Tab-separated table of C-alpha atoms in Angstrom:
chain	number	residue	atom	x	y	z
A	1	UNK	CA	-15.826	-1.427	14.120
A	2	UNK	CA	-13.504	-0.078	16.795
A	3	UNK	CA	-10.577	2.140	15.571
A	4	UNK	CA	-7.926	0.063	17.564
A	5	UNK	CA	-8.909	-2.822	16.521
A	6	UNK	CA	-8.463	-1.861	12.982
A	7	UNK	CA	-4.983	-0.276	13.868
A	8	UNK	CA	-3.976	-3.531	15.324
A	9	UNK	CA	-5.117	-5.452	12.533
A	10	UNK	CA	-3.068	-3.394	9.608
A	11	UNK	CA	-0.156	-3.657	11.996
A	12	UNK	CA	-0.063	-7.595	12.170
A	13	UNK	CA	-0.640	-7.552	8.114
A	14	UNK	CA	2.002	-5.073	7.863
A	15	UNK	CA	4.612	-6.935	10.449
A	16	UNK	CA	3.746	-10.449	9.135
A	17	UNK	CA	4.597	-9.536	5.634
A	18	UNK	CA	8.014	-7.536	6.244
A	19	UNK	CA	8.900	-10.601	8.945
A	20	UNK	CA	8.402	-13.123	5.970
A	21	UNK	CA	9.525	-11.316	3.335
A	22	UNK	CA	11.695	-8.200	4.951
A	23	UNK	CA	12.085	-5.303	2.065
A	24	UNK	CA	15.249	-3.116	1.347
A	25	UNK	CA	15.419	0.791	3.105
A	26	UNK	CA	14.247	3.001	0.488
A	27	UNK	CA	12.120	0.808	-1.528
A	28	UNK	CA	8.521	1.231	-2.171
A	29	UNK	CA	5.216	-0.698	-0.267
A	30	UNK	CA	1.661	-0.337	-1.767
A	31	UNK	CA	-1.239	-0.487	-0.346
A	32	UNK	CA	-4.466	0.275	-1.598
A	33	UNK	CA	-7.216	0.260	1.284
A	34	UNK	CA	-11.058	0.613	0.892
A	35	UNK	CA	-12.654	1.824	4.287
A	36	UNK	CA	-16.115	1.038	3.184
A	37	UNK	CA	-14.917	-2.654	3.159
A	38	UNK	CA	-13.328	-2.458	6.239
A	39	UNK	CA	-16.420	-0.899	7.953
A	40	UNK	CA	-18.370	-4.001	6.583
A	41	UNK	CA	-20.077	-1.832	3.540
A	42	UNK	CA	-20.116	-2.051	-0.057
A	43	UNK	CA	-16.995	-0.605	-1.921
A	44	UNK	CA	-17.023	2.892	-2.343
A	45	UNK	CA	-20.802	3.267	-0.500
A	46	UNK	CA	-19.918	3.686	3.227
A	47	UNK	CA	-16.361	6.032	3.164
A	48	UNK	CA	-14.910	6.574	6.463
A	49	UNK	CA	-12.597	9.441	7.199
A	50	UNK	CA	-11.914	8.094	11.195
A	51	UNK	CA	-10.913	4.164	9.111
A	52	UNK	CA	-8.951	5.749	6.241
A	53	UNK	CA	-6.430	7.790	8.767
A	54	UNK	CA	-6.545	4.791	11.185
A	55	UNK	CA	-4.946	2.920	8.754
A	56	UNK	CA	-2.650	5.398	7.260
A	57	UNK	CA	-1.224	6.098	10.541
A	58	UNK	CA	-0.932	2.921	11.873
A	59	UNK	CA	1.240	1.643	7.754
A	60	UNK	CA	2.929	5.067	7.560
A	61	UNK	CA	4.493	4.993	11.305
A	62	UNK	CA	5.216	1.008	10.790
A	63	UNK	CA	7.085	1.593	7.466
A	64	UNK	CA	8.909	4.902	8.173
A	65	UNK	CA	10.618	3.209	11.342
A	66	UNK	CA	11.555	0.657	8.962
A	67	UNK	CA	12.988	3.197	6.237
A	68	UNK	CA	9.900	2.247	3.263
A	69	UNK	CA	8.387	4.791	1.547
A	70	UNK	CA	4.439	4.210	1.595
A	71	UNK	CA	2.729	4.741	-1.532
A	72	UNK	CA	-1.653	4.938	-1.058
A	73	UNK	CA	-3.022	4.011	-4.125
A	74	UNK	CA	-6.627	6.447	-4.849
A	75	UNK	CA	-9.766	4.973	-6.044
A	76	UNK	CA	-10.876	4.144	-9.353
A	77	UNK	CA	-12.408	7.630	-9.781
A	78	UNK	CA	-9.371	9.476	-10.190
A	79	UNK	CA	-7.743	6.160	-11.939
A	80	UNK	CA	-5.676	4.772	-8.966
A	81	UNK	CA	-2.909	7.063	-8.419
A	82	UNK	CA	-1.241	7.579	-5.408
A	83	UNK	CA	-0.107	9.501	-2.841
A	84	UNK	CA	3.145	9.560	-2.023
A	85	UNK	CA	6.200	11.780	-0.546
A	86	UNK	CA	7.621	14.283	-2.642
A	87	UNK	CA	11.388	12.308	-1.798
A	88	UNK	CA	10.033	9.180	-2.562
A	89	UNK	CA	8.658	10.644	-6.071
A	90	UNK	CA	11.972	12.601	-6.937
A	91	UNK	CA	14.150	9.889	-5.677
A	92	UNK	CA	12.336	7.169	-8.145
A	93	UNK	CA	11.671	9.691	-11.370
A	94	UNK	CA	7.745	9.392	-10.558
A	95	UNK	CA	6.216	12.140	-12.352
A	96	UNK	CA	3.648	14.321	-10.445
A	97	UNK	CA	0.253	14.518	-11.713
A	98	UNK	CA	-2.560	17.394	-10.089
A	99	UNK	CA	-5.615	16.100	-8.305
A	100	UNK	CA	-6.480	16.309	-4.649
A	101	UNK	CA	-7.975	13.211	-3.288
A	102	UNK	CA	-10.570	13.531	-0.716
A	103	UNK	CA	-13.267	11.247	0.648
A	104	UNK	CA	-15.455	10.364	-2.510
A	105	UNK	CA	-12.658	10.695	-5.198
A	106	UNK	CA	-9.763	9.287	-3.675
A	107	UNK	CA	-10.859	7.803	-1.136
A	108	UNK	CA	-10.687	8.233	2.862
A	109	UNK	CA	-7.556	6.535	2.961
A	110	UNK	CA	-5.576	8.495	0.170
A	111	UNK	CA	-7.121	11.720	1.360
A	112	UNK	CA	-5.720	11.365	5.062
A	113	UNK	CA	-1.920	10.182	3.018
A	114	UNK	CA	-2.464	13.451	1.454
A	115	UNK	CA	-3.017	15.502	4.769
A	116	UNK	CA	-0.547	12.873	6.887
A	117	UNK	CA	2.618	12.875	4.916
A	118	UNK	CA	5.485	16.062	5.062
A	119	UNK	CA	4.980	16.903	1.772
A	120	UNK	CA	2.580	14.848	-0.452
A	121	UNK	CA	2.302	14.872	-4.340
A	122	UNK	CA	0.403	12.752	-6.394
A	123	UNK	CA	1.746	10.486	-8.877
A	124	UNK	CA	0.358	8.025	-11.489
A	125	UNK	CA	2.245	4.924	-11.063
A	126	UNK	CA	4.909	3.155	-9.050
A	127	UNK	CA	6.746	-0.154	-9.175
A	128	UNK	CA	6.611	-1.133	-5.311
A	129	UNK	CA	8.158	-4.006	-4.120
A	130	UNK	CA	5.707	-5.117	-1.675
A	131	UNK	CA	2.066	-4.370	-0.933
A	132	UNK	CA	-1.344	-4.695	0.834
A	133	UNK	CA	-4.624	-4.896	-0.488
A	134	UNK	CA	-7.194	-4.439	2.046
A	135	UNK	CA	-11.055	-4.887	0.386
A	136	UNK	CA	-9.765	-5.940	-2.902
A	137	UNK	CA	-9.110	-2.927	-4.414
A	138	UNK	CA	-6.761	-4.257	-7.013
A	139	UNK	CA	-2.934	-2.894	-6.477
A	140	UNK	CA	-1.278	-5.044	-8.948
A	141	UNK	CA	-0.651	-2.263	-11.645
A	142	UNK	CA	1.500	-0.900	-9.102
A	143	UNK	CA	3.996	-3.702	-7.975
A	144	UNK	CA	6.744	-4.989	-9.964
A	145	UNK	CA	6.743	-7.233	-12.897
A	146	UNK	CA	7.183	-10.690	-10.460
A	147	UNK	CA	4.537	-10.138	-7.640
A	148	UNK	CA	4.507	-13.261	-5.384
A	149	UNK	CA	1.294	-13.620	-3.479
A	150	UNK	CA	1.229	-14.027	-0.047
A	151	UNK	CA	-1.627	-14.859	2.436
A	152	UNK	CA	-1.442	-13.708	5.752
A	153	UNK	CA	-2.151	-15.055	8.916
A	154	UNK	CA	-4.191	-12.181	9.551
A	155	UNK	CA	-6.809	-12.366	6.501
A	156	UNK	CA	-9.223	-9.431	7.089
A	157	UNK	CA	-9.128	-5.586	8.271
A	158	UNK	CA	-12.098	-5.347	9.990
A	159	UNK	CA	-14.586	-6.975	7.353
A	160	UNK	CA	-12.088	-6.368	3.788
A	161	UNK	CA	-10.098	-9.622	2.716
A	162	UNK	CA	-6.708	-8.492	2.786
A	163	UNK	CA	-4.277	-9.932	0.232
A	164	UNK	CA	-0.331	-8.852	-0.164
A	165	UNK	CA	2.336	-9.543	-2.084
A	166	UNK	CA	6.402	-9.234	-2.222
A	167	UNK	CA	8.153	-8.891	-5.732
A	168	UNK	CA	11.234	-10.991	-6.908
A	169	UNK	CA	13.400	-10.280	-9.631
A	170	UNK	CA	12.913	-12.351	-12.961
A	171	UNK	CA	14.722	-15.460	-13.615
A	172	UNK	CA	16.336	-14.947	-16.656
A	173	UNK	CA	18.598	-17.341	-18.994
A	174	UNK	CA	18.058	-20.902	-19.938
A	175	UNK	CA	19.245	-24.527	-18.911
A	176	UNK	CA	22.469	-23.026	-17.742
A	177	UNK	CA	21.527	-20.559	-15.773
A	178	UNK	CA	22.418	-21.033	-12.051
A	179	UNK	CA	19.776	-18.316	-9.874
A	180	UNK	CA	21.601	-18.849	-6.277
């Protein structure tokens, strides 16, 4: 799998999703990215360090321009946290938990978040407002309470599906209730 291919994939998720649904400046995005599935392997079997910053670059320089903090969710062995910037987690209330992710707990993607961003900390949960989920790695726990899936044009990163999402706010109130 060539590395610019990749990058130009994430980017076309990435700008497809924010052209549909465009987010606020300072809100969160999600994305929880398995570079084993990418590469065409088995979660979790075939970790790539060269895919997992590939991708991080490519989301973290997209949504910075764009003024989103970029949260990268961990694997399931240290229970999904994610990596984040220490504004993003002070700004929000996220409290910081200690772990340092790296290739097989973590994951290749969360460990180069962890290298890649100013100052990183590690938190245990976030309510984004958007996300990506490239190789099914399951990022709902971290969205918002009204996640609205979205299928993309572009439906793989390399070989992972790729699913996202944007959140709305709740309807609330009954027959009378006007929403626009």
């Amino acid at each position: 799998m060539e590395i610019e291919q990749i990058k130009n994939e994430v980017s076309k998720v990435i700008n497809d999703l924010l052209k549909e649904h465009p987010q606020k400046p300072g809100s969160v995005f999600v994305i929880g990215c398995s570079s084993s599935e990418i590469a065409g392997g088995k979660m979790g079997k075939n970790s790539s360090a060269e895919i997992g910053k590939a991708v991080f670059e490519t989301a973290y320089k997209i949504l910075k321009k764009k003024k989103l903090y970029l949260a990268c969710q961990c694997c399931e062995h240290l229970n999904r946290v994610l990596v984040v910037e220490e504004e993003c987690a002070d700004k929000f209330g996220y409290d910081e938990v200690k772990v340092v992710p790296w290739l097989h707990a973590g994951g290749s993607f969360a460990t180069a978040a962890y290298a890649g961003f100013k100052k990183a900390v590690v938190v245990e949960h976030v309510k984004a407002s958007a996300g990506i989920d490239i190789g099914d790695v399951l990022i709902g726990m971290h969205l918002k309470d009204v996640a609205v899936p979205v299928h993309p044009e572009q439906k793989t990163v390399g070989e992972a599906h790729v699913v996202c999402a944007w959140c709305r706010p709740k309807l609330v109130g009954g027959e009378r209730a006007k929403y626009e």
